Amino acid sequence: MCFDGAIEAIEKVFGIKVLTQKYYLYALTHSSFTKERELPYEECYERLEFLGDAVLKLATSKILFSKYPNYSEGEMSKIRSIVVSDNTLAQIMEQVGLDKYIAASKHDMKQGVTKLESVRACAFEALLGAYYLDGKFAEVLEFLDKILTPYIEDVDEHFAKFNAKAILQEYTQGLTKKTPEYELVGAYGPDHKKVFKVEVSYQGEVVAFGEGKSKKEAEQKAAYAACIKLGAIKDE
């Protein structure tokens, strides 16, 4: 059973005592699990994820506001959008080892649904929502400050790598008013570990390729390679 040892693991990761266990079990429950077992919809993570998303954005905003007193609203928003993305949250969920406790239907477990970035990200946000309902908001903010700060600093230091698509578009439009085009040219591997390959073209010519765990990640990497090749940014 996926839930075996989950509460203990959550307490260890967050360093916060669990009071109302059901919130946390719901936070680790995919909707396919509740449907398979004919359980109420409220017992999957979707409602908690909605709440946790707000907790996460507030915590990230607070960290950015304190850490970068000279940054504008726009600068902080750009960093936050990357930090709270599915890619980052899925990494954190895997980093702390809580992804293995996500429960889904037998069919979806076989299909590897719990390996998907979006599912792991939703479960992480749902856990934040669970702690909020459990009256642990201050403690959650402290936890997020510790775990998010390295990601925030990485994004701030290497912003071009994370924002390459926007940089490339601005650069090409400045030259010719034409925008780059992205095309998925390949995908390989099992469904839960699929790797996507994307090419980016400009003025009808292929400029660069990129690979990633999602189309979005592959496009970002292709854009970054194109930015370097075209001289839009310097290679780090």
CSV table of C-alpha atoms in Angstrom, one decimal:
chain,number,residue,atom,x,y,z
A,1,MET,CA,0.0,0.0,0.0
A,2,CYS,CA,1.4,3.4,-1.0
A,3,PHE,CA,0.4,5.0,2.2
A,4,ASP,CA,2.4,2.7,4.5
A,5,GLY,CA,4.9,4.9,6.4
A,6,ALA,CA,3.7,8.0,4.6
A,7,ILE,CA,2.8,10.1,7.7
A,8,GLU,CA,6.2,9.3,9.3
A,9,ALA,CA,8.0,10.2,6.1
A,10,ILE,CA,6.1,13.5,5.8
A,11,GLU,CA,6.9,14.5,9.3
A,12,LYS,CA,10.6,13.7,8.8
A,13,VAL,CA,10.8,15.7,5.5
A,14,PHE,CA,8.9,18.8,6.7
A,15,GLY,CA,10.1,18.6,10.3
A,16,ILE,CA,6.6,19.3,11.4
A,17,LYS,CA,4.2,17.2,13.5
A,18,VAL,CA,1.1,15.9,11.7
A,19,LEU,CA,-2.2,16.4,13.7
A,20,THR,CA,-4.9,15.5,11.2
A,21,GLN,CA,-3.7,12.5,9.2
A,22,LYS,CA,-6.5,12.4,6.7
A,23,TYR,CA,-5.4,15.7,5.1
A,24,TYR,CA,-2.0,14.3,4.3
A,25,LEU,CA,-3.4,11.0,2.9
A,26,TYR,CA,-5.8,13.0,0.7
A,27,ALA,CA,-2.8,15.0,-0.5
A,28,LEU,CA,-1.1,11.9,-1.7
A,29,THR,CA,-4.2,10.5,-3.5
A,30,HIS,CA,-4.6,10.8,-7.2
A,31,SER,CA,-8.2,11.1,-8.5
A,32,SER,CA,-8.0,7.8,-10.2
A,33,PHE,CA,-7.6,6.1,-6.8
A,34,THR,CA,-10.8,7.6,-5.4
A,35,LYS,CA,-12.7,6.7,-8.6
A,36,GLU,CA,-11.5,3.2,-8.5
A,37,ARG,CA,-12.6,2.7,-4.9
A,38,GLU,CA,-15.7,4.8,-5.2
A,39,LEU,CA,-14.5,7.3,-2.6
A,40,PRO,CA,-15.7,10.9,-2.3
A,41,TYR,CA,-14.0,13.3,-4.7
A,42,GLU,CA,-12.8,15.4,-1.7
A,43,GLU,CA,-10.5,12.5,-0.7
A,44,CYS,CA,-8.1,13.1,-3.7
A,45,TYR,CA,-5.5,15.9,-3.8
A,46,GLU,CA,-7.2,18.3,-6.2
A,47,ARG,CA,-8.9,20.6,-3.7
A,48,LEU,CA,-5.9,20.6,-1.4
A,49,GLU,CA,-3.7,21.4,-4.3
A,50,PHE,CA,-5.7,24.5,-5.0
A,51,LEU,CA,-5.1,25.7,-1.4
A,52,GLY,CA,-1.5,24.6,-1.4
A,53,ASP,CA,-0.8,26.6,-4.6
A,54,ALA,CA,-1.7,29.8,-2.8
A,55,VAL,CA,0.5,28.9,0.2
A,56,LEU,CA,3.4,28.2,-2.2
A,57,LYS,CA,3.1,31.4,-4.1
A,58,LEU,CA,2.8,33.5,-0.9
A,59,ALA,CA,5.9,31.8,0.6
A,60,THR,CA,7.9,32.3,-2.6
A,61,SER,CA,6.8,35.9,-2.8
A,62,LYS,CA,7.8,36.5,0.8
A,63,ILE,CA,11.3,35.0,0.2
A,64,LEU,CA,11.8,37.0,-3.0
A,65,PHE,CA,10.6,40.2,-1.3
A,66,SER,CA,13.0,39.8,1.6
A,67,LYS,CA,16.0,38.4,-0.4
A,68,TYR,CA,16.0,40.9,-3.2
A,69,PRO,CA,14.9,44.3,-1.8
A,70,ASN,CA,16.0,46.1,-5.0
A,71,TYR,CA,14.1,43.9,-7.5
A,72,SER,CA,11.0,45.2,-9.2
A,73,GLU,CA,7.6,43.4,-9.2
A,74,GLY,CA,8.3,42.1,-12.7
A,75,GLU,CA,11.7,40.7,-11.9
A,76,MET,CA,10.4,38.9,-8.8
A,77,SER,CA,7.4,37.6,-10.8
A,78,LYS,CA,9.6,36.1,-13.5
A,79,ILE,CA,11.7,34.2,-10.9
A,80,ARG,CA,8.6,33.1,-9.0
A,81,SER,CA,7.0,31.6,-12.1
A,82,ILE,CA,10.0,29.4,-12.7
A,83,VAL,CA,10.3,28.4,-9.0
A,84,VAL,CA,6.7,27.3,-8.6
A,85,SER,CA,6.6,25.5,-12.0
A,86,ASP,CA,5.7,21.8,-12.2
A,87,ASN,CA,9.3,21.0,-13.1
A,88,THR,CA,10.7,22.5,-9.9
A,89,LEU,CA,8.1,21.1,-7.6
A,90,ALA,CA,8.4,17.6,-9.1
A,91,GLN,CA,12.2,17.8,-8.5
A,92,ILE,CA,11.6,18.7,-4.9
A,93,MET,CA,9.0,15.9,-4.4
A,94,GLU,CA,11.5,13.4,-5.8
A,95,GLN,CA,14.4,15.0,-3.8
A,96,VAL,CA,12.6,14.5,-0.5
A,97,GLY,CA,11.4,11.0,-1.4
A,98,LEU,CA,7.7,11.6,-1.0
A,99,ASP,CA,6.8,10.8,-4.6
A,100,LYS,CA,6.8,7.0,-3.8
A,101,TYR,CA,3.8,7.5,-1.5
A,102,ILE,CA,1.5,8.8,-4.1
A,103,ALA,CA,-1.5,6.5,-4.6
A,104,ALA,CA,-3.3,6.0,-7.9
A,105,SER,CA,-5.6,3.3,-9.4
A,106,LYS,CA,-4.0,0.0,-10.3
A,107,HIS,CA,-4.3,0.8,-14.0
A,108,ASP,CA,-2.7,4.3,-13.6
A,109,MET,CA,0.0,2.9,-11.4
A,110,LYS,CA,1.0,0.5,-14.1
A,111,GLN,CA,0.9,3.3,-16.6
A,112,GLY,CA,3.4,5.3,-14.4
A,113,VAL,CA,1.1,8.2,-13.7
A,114,THR,CA,2.8,8.9,-10.3
A,115,LYS,CA,6.0,9.5,-12.2
A,116,LEU,CA,4.5,12.4,-14.2
A,117,GLU,CA,5.8,15.9,-13.3
A,118,SER,CA,2.3,17.3,-13.0
A,119,VAL,CA,1.2,14.7,-10.6
A,120,ARG,CA,4.2,15.0,-8.3
A,121,ALA,CA,3.9,18.8,-8.4
A,122,CYS,CA,0.2,18.6,-7.5
A,123,ALA,CA,0.9,16.3,-4.6
A,124,PHE,CA,3.6,18.6,-3.2
A,125,GLU,CA,1.2,21.6,-3.3
A,126,ALA,CA,-1.5,19.5,-1.7
A,127,LEU,CA,0.8,18.6,1.2
A,128,LEU,CA,1.3,22.3,1.7
A,129,GLY,CA,-2.4,22.8,1.8
A,130,ALA,CA,-2.7,19.9,4.3
A,131,TYR,CA,-0.3,21.6,6.6
A,132,TYR,CA,-2.1,24.9,6.3
A,133,LEU,CA,-5.4,23.2,7.3
A,134,ASP,CA,-3.6,21.5,10.1
A,135,GLY,CA,-2.7,24.9,11.6
A,136,LYS,CA,1.0,24.8,10.6
A,137,PHE,CA,1.2,27.8,8.3
A,138,ALA,CA,4.2,29.4,10.1
A,139,GLU,CA,6.1,26.2,10.2
A,140,VAL,CA,5.4,25.5,6.5
A,141,LEU,CA,6.7,29.0,5.6
A,142,GLU,CA,9.9,28.2,7.5
A,143,PHE,CA,10.3,24.8,5.7
A,144,LEU,CA,9.7,26.4,2.2
A,145,ASP,CA,12.3,29.1,3.0
A,146,LYS,CA,14.9,26.4,3.5
A,147,ILE,CA,14.0,24.2,0.5
A,148,LEU,CA,13.1,26.9,-2.0
A,149,THR,CA,16.0,29.3,-1.5
A,150,PRO,CA,18.6,27.2,-3.4
A,151,TYR,CA,16.3,27.0,-6.3
A,152,ILE,CA,15.6,30.7,-6.2
A,153,GLU,CA,19.3,31.5,-6.1
A,154,ASP,CA,19.9,29.2,-9.0
A,155,VAL,CA,17.2,30.8,-11.1
A,156,ASP,CA,18.5,34.3,-10.2
A,157,GLU,CA,22.1,33.4,-11.1
A,158,HIS,CA,21.3,31.6,-14.3
A,159,PHE,CA,18.1,33.3,-15.4
A,160,ALA,CA,18.9,33.2,-19.1
A,161,LYS,CA,18.9,29.4,-19.0
A,162,PHE,CA,15.5,29.3,-17.4
A,163,ASN,CA,14.0,32.1,-19.5
A,164,ALA,CA,15.6,31.3,-22.9
A,165,LYS,CA,12.4,31.2,-24.9
A,166,ALA,CA,11.5,34.7,-24.0
A,167,ILE,CA,15.0,36.0,-24.6
A,168,LEU,CA,15.2,34.3,-28.0
A,169,GLN,CA,11.9,35.7,-29.1
A,170,GLU,CA,12.8,39.2,-28.0
A,171,TYR,CA,16.1,38.9,-29.8
A,172,THR,CA,14.8,37.7,-33.1
A,173,GLN,CA,11.9,40.1,-33.1
A,174,GLY,CA,14.4,42.9,-32.6
A,175,LEU,CA,16.3,41.7,-35.7
A,176,THR,CA,13.6,41.0,-38.2
A,177,LYS,CA,10.2,41.1,-36.3
A,178,LYS,CA,10.0,37.4,-36.9
A,179,THR,CA,9.6,34.8,-34.1
A,180,PRO,CA,11.3,31.4,-33.7
A,181,GLU,CA,9.3,28.3,-34.4
A,182,TYR,CA,9.4,25.1,-32.3
A,183,GLU,CA,8.7,21.6,-33.6
A,184,LEU,CA,8.6,18.3,-31.8
A,185,VAL,CA,10.8,16.0,-33.8
A,186,GLY,CA,11.0,12.9,-31.6
A,187,ALA,CA,10.0,11.2,-28.4
A,188,TYR,CA,11.4,8.1,-26.9
A,189,GLY,CA,11.3,6.0,-23.7
A,190,PRO,CA,8.4,4.6,-21.7
A,191,ASP,CA,5.4,6.8,-20.9
A,192,HIS,CA,6.5,7.7,-17.4
A,193,LYS,CA,10.1,8.4,-18.5
A,194,LYS,CA,9.6,9.8,-22.0
A,195,VAL,CA,12.2,12.1,-23.4
A,196,PHE,CA,11.1,14.7,-25.9
A,197,LYS,CA,13.3,16.2,-28.7
A,198,VAL,CA,12.5,19.6,-30.1
A,199,GLU,CA,14.0,21.7,-32.9
A,200,VAL,CA,13.9,25.5,-33.0
A,201,SER,CA,13.9,27.3,-36.4
A,202,TYR,CA,14.3,30.9,-37.3
A,203,GLN,CA,13.6,32.3,-40.8
A,204,GLY,CA,13.1,28.8,-42.1
A,205,GLU,CA,16.4,27.3,-40.9
A,206,VAL,CA,16.9,24.9,-38.0
A,207,VAL,CA,19.1,26.7,-35.4
A,208,ALA,CA,19.3,24.2,-32.5
A,209,PHE,CA,17.8,21.2,-30.8
A,210,GLY,CA,16.9,20.4,-27.2
A,211,GLU,CA,15.8,17.4,-25.2
A,212,GLY,CA,13.8,17.2,-21.9
A,213,LYS,CA,11.3,15.3,-19.8
A,214,SER,CA,8.5,17.5,-21.2
A,215,LYS,CA,8.0,19.4,-24.4
A,216,LYS,CA,8.3,22.7,-22.5
A,217,GLU,CA,11.7,21.7,-21.0
A,218,ALA,CA,12.9,20.5,-24.4
A,219,GLU,CA,11.8,23.9,-26.0
A,220,GLN,CA,13.6,25.8,-23.3
A,221,LYS,CA,16.8,23.9,-23.8
A,222,ALA,CA,16.5,24.3,-27.6
A,223,ALA,CA,15.9,28.0,-27.1
A,224,TYR,CA,18.9,28.3,-24.8
A,225,ALA,CA,21.2,26.6,-27.4
A,226,ALA,CA,19.8,28.9,-30.1
A,227,CYS,CA,20.5,31.9,-28.0
A,228,ILE,CA,24.1,30.9,-27.6
A,229,LYS,CA,24.5,30.2,-31.3
A,230,LEU,CA,22.9,33.4,-32.4
A,231,GLY,CA,24.8,35.5,-29.8
A,232,ALA,CA,21.7,36.5,-27.8
A,233,ILE,CA,23.4,35.4,-24.6
A,234,LYS,CA,26.8,34.3,-23.6
A,235,ASP,CA,27.5,30.7,-22.8
A,236,GLU,CA,27.7,30.2,-19.0
